[in-house]
Each structure stands twice: as structure tokens, then as C-alpha cells.
PDB file of C-alpha atoms and ligand atoms in Angstrom:
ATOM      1  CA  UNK A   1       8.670  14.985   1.051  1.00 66.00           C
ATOM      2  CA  UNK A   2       6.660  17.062  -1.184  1.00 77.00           C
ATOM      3  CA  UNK A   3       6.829  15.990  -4.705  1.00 89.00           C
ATOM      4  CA  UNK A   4       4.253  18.632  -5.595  1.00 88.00           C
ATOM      5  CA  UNK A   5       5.666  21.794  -4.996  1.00 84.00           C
ATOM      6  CA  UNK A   6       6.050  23.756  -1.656  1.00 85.00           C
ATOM      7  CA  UNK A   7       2.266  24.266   0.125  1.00 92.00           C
ATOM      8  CA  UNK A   8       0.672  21.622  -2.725  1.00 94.00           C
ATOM      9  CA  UNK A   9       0.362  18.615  -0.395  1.00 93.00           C
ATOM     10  CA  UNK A  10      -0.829  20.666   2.930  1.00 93.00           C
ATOM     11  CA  UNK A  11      -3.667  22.180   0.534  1.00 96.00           C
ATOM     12  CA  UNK A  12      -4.492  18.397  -0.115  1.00 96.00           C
ATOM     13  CA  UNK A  13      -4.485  17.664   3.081  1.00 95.00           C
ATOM     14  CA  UNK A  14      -6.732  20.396   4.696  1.00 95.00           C
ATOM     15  CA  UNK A  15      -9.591  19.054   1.893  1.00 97.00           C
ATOM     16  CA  UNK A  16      -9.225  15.669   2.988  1.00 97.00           C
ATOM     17  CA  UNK A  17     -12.462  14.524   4.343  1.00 95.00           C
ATOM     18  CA  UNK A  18     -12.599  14.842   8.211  1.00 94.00           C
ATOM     19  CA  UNK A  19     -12.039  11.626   9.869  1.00 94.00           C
ATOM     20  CA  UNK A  20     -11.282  12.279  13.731  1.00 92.00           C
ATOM     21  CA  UNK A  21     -11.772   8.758  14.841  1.00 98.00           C
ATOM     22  CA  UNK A  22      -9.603   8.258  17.839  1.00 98.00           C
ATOM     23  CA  UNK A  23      -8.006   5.247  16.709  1.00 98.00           C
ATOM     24  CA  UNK A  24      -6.728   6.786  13.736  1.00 98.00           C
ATOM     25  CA  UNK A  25      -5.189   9.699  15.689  1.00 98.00           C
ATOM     26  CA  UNK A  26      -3.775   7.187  17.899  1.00 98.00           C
ATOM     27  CA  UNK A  27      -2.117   5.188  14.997  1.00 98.00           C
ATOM     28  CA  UNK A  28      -0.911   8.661  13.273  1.00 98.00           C
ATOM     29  CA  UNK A  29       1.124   9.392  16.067  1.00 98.00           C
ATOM     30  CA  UNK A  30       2.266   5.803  16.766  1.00 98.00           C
ATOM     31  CA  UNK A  31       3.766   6.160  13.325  1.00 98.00           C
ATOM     32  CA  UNK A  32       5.164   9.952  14.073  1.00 98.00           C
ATOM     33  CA  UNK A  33       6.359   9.095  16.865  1.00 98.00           C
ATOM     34  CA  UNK A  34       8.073   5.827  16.155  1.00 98.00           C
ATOM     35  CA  UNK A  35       9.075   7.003  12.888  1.00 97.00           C
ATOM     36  CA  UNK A  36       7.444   4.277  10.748  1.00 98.00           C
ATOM     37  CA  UNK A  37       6.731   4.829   7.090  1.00 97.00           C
ATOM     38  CA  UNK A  38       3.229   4.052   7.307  1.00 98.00           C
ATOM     39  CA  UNK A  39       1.478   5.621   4.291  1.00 98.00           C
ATOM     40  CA  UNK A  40      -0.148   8.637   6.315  1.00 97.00           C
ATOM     41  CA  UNK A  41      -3.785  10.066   5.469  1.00 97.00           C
ATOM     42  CA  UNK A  42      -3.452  11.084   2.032  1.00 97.00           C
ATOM     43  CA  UNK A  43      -2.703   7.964   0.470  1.00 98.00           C
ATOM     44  CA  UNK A  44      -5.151   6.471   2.624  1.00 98.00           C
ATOM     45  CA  UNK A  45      -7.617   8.060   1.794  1.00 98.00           C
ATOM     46  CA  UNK A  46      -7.238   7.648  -1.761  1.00 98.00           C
ATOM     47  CA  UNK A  47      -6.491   4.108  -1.269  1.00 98.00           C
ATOM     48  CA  UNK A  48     -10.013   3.736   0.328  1.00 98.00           C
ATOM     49  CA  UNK A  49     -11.588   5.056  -2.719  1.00 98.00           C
ATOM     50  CA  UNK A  50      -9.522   3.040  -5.155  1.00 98.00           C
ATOM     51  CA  UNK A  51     -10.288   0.162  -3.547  1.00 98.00           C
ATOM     52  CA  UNK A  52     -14.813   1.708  -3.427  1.00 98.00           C
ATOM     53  CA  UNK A  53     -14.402   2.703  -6.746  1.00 98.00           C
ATOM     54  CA  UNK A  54     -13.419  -0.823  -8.022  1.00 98.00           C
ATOM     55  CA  UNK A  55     -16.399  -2.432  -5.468  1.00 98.00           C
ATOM     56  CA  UNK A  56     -13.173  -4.381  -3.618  1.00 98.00           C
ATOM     57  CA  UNK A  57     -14.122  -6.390  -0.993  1.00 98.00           C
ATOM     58  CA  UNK A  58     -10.880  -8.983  -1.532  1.00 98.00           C
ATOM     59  CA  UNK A  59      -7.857  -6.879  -0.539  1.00 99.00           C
ATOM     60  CA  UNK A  60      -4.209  -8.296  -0.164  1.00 99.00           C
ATOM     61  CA  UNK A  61      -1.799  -5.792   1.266  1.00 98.00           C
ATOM     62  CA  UNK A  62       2.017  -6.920   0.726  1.00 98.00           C
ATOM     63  CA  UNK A  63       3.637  -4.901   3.810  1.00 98.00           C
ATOM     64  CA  UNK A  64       1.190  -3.530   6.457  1.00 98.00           C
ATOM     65  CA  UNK A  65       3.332  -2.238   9.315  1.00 98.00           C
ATOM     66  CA  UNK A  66       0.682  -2.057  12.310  1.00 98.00           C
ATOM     67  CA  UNK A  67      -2.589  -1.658   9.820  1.00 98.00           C
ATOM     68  CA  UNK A  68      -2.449   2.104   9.332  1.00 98.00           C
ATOM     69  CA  UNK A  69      -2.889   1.251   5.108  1.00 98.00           C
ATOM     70  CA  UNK A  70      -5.227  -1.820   6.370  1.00 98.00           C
ATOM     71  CA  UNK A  71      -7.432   0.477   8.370  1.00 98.00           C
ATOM     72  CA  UNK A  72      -8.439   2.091   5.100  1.00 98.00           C
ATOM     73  CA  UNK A  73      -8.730  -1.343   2.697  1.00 98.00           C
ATOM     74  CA  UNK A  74     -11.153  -2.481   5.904  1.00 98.00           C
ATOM     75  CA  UNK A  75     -13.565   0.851   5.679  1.00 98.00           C
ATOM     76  CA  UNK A  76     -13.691   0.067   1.886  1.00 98.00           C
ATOM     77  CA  UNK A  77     -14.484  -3.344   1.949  1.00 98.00           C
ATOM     78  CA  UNK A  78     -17.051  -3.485   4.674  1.00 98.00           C
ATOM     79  CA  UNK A  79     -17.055  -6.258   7.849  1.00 96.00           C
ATOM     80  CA  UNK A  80     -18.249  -9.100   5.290  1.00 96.00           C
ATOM     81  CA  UNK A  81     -15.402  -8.124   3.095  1.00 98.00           C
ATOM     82  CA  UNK A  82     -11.343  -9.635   3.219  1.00 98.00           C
ATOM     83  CA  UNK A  83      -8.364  -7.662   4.090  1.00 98.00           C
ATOM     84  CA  UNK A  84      -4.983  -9.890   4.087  1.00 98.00           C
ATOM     85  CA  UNK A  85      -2.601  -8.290   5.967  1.00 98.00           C
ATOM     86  CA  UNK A  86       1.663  -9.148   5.810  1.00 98.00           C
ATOM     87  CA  UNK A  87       4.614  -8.646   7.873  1.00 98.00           C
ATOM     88  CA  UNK A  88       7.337 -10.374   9.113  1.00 98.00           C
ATOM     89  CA  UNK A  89       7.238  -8.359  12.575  1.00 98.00           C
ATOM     90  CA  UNK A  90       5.109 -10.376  15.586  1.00 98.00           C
ATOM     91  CA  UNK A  91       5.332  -6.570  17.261  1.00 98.00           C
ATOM     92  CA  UNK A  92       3.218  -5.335  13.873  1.00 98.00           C
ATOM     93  CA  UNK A  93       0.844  -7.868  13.981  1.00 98.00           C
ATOM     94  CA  UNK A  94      -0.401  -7.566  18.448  1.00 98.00           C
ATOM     95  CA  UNK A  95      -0.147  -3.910  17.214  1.00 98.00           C
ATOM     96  CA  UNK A  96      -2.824  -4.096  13.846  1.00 98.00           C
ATOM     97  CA  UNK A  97      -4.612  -6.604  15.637  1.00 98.00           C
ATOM     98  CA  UNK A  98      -5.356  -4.189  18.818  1.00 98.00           C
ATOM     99  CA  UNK A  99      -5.515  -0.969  16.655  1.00 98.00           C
ATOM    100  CA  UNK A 100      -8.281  -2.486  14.184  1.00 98.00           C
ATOM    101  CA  UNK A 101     -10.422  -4.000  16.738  1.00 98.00           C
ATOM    102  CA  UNK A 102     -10.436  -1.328  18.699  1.00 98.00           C
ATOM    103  CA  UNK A 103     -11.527   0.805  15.554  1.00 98.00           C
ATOM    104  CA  UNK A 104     -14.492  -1.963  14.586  1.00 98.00           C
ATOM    105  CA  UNK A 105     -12.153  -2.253  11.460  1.00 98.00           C
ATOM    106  CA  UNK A 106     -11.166  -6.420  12.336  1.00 98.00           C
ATOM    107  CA  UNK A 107     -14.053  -7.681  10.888  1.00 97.00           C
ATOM    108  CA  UNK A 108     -12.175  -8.472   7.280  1.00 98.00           C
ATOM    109  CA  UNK A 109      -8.577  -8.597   8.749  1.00 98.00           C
ATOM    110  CA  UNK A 110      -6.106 -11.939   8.560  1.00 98.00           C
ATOM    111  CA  UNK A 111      -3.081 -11.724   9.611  1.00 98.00           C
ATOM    112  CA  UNK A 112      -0.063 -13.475   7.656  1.00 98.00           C
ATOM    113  CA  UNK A 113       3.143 -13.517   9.644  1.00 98.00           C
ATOM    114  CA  UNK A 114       6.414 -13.616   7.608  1.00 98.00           C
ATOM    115  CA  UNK A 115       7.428 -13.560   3.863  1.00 98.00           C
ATOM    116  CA  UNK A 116       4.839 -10.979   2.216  1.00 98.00           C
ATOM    117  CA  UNK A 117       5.235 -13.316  -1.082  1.00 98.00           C
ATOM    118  CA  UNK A 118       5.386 -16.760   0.800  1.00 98.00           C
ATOM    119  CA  UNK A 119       1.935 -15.765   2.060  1.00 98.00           C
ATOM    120  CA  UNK A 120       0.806 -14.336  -0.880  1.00 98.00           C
ATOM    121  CA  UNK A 121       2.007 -17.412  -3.064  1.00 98.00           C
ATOM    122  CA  UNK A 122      -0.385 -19.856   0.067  1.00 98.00           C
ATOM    123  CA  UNK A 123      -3.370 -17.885  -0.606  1.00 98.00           C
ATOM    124  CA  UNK A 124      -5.413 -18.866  -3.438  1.00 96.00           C
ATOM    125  CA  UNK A 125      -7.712 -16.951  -5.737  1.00 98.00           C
ATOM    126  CA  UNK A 126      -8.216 -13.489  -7.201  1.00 98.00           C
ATOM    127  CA  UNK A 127      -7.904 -10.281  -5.815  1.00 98.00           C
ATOM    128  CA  UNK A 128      -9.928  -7.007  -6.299  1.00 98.00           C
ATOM    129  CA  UNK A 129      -6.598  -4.675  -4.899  1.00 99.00           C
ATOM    130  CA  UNK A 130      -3.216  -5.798  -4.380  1.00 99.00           C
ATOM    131  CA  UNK A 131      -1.428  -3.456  -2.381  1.00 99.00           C
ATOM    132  CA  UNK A 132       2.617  -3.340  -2.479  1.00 98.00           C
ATOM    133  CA  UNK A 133       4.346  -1.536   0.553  1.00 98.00           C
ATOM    134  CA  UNK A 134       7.524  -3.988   0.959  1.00 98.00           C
ATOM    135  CA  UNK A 135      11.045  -3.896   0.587  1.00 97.00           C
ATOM    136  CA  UNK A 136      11.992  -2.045  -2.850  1.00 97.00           C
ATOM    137  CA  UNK A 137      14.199  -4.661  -3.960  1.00 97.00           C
ATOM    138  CA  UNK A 138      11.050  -7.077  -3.648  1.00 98.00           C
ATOM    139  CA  UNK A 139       8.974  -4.375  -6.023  1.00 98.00           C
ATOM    140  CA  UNK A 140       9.919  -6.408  -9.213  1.00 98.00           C
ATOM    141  CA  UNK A 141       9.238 -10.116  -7.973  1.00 98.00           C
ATOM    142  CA  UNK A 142       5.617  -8.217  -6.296  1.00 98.00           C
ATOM    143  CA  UNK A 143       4.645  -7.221  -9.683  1.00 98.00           C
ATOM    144  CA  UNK A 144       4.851 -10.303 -11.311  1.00 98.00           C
ATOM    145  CA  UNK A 145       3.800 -12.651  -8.758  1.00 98.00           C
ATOM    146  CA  UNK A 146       0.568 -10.050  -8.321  1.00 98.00           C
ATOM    147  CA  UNK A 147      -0.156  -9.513 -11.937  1.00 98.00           C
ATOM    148  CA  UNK A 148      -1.998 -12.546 -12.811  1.00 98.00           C
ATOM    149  CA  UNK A 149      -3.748 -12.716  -9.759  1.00 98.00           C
ATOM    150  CA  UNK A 150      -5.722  -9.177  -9.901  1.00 98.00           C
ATOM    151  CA  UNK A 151      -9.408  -9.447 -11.500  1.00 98.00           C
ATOM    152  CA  UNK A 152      -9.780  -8.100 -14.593  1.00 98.00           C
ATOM    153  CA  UNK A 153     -11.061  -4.510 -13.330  1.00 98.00           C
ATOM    154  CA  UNK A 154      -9.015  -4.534  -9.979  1.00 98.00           C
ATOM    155  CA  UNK A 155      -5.877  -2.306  -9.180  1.00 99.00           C
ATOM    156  CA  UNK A 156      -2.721  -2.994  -8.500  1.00 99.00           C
ATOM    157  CA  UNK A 157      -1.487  -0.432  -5.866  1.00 99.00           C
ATOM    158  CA  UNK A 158       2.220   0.488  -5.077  1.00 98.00           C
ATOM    159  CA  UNK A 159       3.601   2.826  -2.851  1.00 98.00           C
ATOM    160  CA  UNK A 160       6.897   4.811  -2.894  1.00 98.00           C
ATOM    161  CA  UNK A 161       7.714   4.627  -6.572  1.00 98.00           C
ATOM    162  CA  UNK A 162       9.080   7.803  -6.703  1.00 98.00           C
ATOM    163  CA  UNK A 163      10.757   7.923  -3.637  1.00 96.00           C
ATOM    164  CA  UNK A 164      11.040   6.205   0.222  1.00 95.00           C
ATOM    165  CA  UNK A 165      12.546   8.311   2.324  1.00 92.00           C
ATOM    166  CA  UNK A 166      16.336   8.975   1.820  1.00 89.00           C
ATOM    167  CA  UNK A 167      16.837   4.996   0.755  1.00 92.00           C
ATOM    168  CA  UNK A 168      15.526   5.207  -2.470  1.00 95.00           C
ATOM    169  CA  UNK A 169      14.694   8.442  -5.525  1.00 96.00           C
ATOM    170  CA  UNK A 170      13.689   7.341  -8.610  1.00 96.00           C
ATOM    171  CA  UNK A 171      14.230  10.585 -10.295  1.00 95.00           C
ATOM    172  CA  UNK A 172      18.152  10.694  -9.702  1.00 95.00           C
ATOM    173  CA  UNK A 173      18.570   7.139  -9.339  1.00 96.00           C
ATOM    174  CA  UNK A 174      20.125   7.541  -5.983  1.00 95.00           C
ATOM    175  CA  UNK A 175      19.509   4.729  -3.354  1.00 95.00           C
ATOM    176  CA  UNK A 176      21.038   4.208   0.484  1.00 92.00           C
ATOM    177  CA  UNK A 177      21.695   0.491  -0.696  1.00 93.00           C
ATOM    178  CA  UNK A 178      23.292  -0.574  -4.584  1.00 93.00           C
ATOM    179  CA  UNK A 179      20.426  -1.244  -7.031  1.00 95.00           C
ATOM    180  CA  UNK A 180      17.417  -0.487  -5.121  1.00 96.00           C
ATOM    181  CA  UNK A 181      16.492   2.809  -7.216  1.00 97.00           C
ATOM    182  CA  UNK A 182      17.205   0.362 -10.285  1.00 97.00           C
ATOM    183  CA  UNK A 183      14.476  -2.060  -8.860  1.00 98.00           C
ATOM    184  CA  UNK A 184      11.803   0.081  -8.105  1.00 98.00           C
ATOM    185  CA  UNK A 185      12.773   1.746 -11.843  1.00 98.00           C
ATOM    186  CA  UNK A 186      12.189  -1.146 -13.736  1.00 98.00           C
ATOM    187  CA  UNK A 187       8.758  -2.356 -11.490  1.00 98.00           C
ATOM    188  CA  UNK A 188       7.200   1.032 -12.515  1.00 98.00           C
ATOM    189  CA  UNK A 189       8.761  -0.213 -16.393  1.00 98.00           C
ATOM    190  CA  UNK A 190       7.543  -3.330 -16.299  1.00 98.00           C
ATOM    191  CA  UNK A 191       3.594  -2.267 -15.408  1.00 98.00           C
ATOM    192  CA  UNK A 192       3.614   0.335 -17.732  1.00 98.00           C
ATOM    193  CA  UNK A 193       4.279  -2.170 -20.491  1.00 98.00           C
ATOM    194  CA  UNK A 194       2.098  -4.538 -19.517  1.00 98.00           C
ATOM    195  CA  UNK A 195      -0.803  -4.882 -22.348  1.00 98.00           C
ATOM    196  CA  UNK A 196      -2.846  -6.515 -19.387  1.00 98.00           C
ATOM    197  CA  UNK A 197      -3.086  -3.289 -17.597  1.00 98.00           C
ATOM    198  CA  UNK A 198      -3.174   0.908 -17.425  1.00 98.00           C
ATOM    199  CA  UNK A 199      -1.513   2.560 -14.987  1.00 98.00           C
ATOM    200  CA  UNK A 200      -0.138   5.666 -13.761  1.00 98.00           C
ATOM    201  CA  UNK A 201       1.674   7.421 -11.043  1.00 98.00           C
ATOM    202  CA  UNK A 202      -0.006   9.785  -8.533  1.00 98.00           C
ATOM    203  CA  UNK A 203       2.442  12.092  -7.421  1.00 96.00           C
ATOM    204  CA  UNK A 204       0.962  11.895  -4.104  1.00 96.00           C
ATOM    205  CA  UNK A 205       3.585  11.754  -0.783  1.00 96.00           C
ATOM    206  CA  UNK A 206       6.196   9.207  -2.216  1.00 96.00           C
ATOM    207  CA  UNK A 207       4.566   8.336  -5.366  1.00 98.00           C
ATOM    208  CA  UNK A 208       1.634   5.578  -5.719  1.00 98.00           C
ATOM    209  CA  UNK A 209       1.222   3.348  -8.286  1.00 98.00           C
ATOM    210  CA  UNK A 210      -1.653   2.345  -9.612  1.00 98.00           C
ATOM    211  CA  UNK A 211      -2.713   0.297 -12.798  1.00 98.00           C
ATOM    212  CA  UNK A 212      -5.923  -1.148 -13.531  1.00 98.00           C
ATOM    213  CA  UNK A 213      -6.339  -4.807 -15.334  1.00 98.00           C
ATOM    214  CA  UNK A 214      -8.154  -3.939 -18.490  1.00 98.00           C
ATOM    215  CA  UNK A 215      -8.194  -7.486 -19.775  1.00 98.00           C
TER     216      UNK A 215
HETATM  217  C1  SAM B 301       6.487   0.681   4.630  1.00 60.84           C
HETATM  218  S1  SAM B 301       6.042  -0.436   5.864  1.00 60.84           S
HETATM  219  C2  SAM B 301       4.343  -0.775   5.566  1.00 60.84           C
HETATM  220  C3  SAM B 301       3.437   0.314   5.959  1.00 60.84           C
HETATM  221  C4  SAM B 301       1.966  -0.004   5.792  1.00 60.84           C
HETATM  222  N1  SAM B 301       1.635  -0.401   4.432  1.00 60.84           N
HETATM  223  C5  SAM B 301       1.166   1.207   6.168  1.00 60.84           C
HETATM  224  O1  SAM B 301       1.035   2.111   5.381  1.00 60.84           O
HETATM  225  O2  SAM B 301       0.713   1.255   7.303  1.00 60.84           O
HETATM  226  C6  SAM B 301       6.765  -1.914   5.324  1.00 60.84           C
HETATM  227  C7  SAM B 301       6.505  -3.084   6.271  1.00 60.84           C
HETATM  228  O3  SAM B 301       6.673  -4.265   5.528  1.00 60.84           O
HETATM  229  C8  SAM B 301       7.423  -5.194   6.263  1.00 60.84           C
HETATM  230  N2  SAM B 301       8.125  -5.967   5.223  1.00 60.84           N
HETATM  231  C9  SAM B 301       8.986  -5.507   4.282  1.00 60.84           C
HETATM  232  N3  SAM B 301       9.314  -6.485   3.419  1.00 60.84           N
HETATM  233  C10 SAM B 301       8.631  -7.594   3.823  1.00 60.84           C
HETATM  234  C11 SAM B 301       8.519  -8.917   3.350  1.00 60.84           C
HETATM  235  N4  SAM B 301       9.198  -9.341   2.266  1.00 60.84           N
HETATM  236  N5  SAM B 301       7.722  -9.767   4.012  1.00 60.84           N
HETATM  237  C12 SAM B 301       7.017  -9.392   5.098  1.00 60.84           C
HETATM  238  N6  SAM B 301       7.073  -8.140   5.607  1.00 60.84           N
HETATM  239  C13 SAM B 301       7.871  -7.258   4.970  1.00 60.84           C
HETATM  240  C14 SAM B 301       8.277  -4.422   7.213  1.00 60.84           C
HETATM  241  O4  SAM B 301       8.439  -5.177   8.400  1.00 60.84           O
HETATM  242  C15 SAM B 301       7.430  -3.173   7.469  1.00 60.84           C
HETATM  243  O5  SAM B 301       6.647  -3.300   8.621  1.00 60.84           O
END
């Protein structure tokens, strides 16, 4: 996908600082080569300095695959910092847990295994960044489950609101399953209005999210 215009996002990329750690190779061709939707190197990079730019060092991803999105929260918040990863998939989590030690990046990793919003719900306190990378017909419940629970000054970060994939496309409302285009719709509505916060979509990859709690 290349929201930006044909040559746009390999430009971006090629100016992208160069990060040839090993692990991160490894992980970019787990997720090439399996196919997973993990959010690749130009979201991650920005989401590493989203989450500087705000000092983070209490992240809470909702949806993190094998940690490719994680391994970036982790470089941003340093080892004394928290990254709280989610997924439902035991496979995900041997996988995160063996690619971010192996990187050095474990240091501010937990691991929740099942419901994204179950866990979330369990885990008490305020977060700098809460990431959203889960099902799209979960974007709406995310929102407002995460929107009291960001600092004022922290982000709210979600991926794929302008597209994921073929199953969803927020620009003609097409979506492989009934009413997921409508979801993810009416999440990006309902932060927009939100007096709390100021948001706005980079049309990076799929479309991210982000809104920052102003009071
Ligand atoms: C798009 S992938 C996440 C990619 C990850 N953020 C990254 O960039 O590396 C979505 C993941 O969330 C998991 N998932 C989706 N909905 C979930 C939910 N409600 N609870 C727990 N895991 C969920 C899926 O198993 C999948 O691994």
C-alpha cells in the first residue's frame, strides 16, 4: 500500500535512520515471510520517536504480534522503562520473548496472554503511549477504554485507520467482513471529537493515528 503517491513511501524509507541490527532484519523477514501485518520500519520508527518525544517510559501496546512494534516502544523507553505487550497467540509470545532478548530489548517487556482489553482493563495506572494494533472491530471499545487512562501529554497511537490490507479501506468504506470499515470510521470520529485530546492521521503505510491528551 502506498497511500502517498507512487515512489513517496520508498523515498521515506531510504531516509530512515540506518538500523542494521540483526535482530531486526531477522524479525523483518519473519514478518515477510510469514506474511504478518507487523507495522514494518516506518511506523516504527516514528513510533519510537512519538513515544521519545513524549519522555514515555510506560507503554501499553494493544496487539503486538511477535514484538516487531514492541522492539521500538523498548528502544524508547530504555531497560528501566515498561513495555506491556498483548496477544492472544502463545506462538507470538515464545516468539517476542526470544526476538527481544536476543536484541537486549526485554528489559521493559511483560507479556499479557489473551484478551488485549481483559489485560488492559487488570493493569492499573496511567500510561505515557497506548498503542492500538487489534482487531478493527475492537478499534471503538480501544478508544474508550484507553482514553481516560493516557497522561495528560501522552499519545494515543493507532494503526491502520486508513486501511489494513484488503479487510478494511476507510476511504471507500469497503471491508472483507460487514461493518468493520464502519468501526474503524467512527474510532477515528470519536478521537477527533474528543475535547480531551488533538489528533491527526499520518498518512504513513496504512494510516496511524495519533492524538495527544491536552487536558
Ligand atoms: C496487526 S497484528 C500486531 C502487529 C504488531 N503491533 C506489530 O507491529 O508487530 C495484530 C495482533 O493482535 C492479535 N490480536 C488481535 N485482536 C486481539 C485481541 N482482542 N486480544 C489479543 N490479541 C489480539 C493478533 O493475534 C495479532 O497477532
Amino acid at each position: 500500500v502506498d497511500l502517498l503517491g507512487p515512489g513517496v513511501e520508498d523515498y521515506l524509507r531510504e531516509v530512515l535512520p540506518p538500523i542494521e541490527d540483526p535482530v531486526l532484519l531477522e524479525m523483518e523477514a519473519h514478518a515477510q515471510e510469514t506474511g504478518f501485518p507487523a507495522v514494518g520500519r516506518l511506523v516504527g520508527n516514528a513510533l519510537e520517536i512519538l513515544a521519545r518525544a513524549v519522555g514515555a517510559s510506560r507503554v501499553f501496546e494493544l496487539g503486538s504480534g511477535f514484538g516487531y512494534s514492541a522492539y521500538w516502544f523498548s528502544r524508547a523507553v530504555g531497560p528501566g522503562g515498561e513495555v506491556h505487550l498483548t496477544d492472544r497467540d502463545p506462538a507470538n509470545q515464545r516468539l517476542a520473548g526470544d526476538f527481544l532478548g536476543r536484541a537486549g530489548l526485554d528489559g521493559p517487556i511483560q507479556f499479557h496472554l489473551g484478551d488485549a482489553l481483559e489485560a488492559f482493563e487488570s493493569e492499573q495506572g496511567e500510561f505515557d503511549v497506548v498503542f492500538c494494533d487489534i482487531d478493527k472491530a475492537d478499534y471503538p471499545r480501544a478508544w474508550s477504554m484507553a482514553r481516560d487512562r493516557i497522561r495528560v501529554g501522552g499519545l494515543y497511537i493507532c494503526d491502520n485507520v486508513i486501511k489494513a490490507g484488503g479487510s478494511v479501506n476507510v476511504i471507500t468504506m469497503e471491508s472483507e467482513r460487514p461493518g468493520l470499515a464502519e468501526a474503524v470510521r467512527a474510532h477515528n470520529e470519536a478521537v477527533r471529537e474528543d475535547p480531551d485530546y488533538l489528533s491527526m492521521i499520518l498518512p504513513i503505510r496504512e494510516g496511524d493515528l495519533v492524538a495527544l491528551r491536552v487536558r
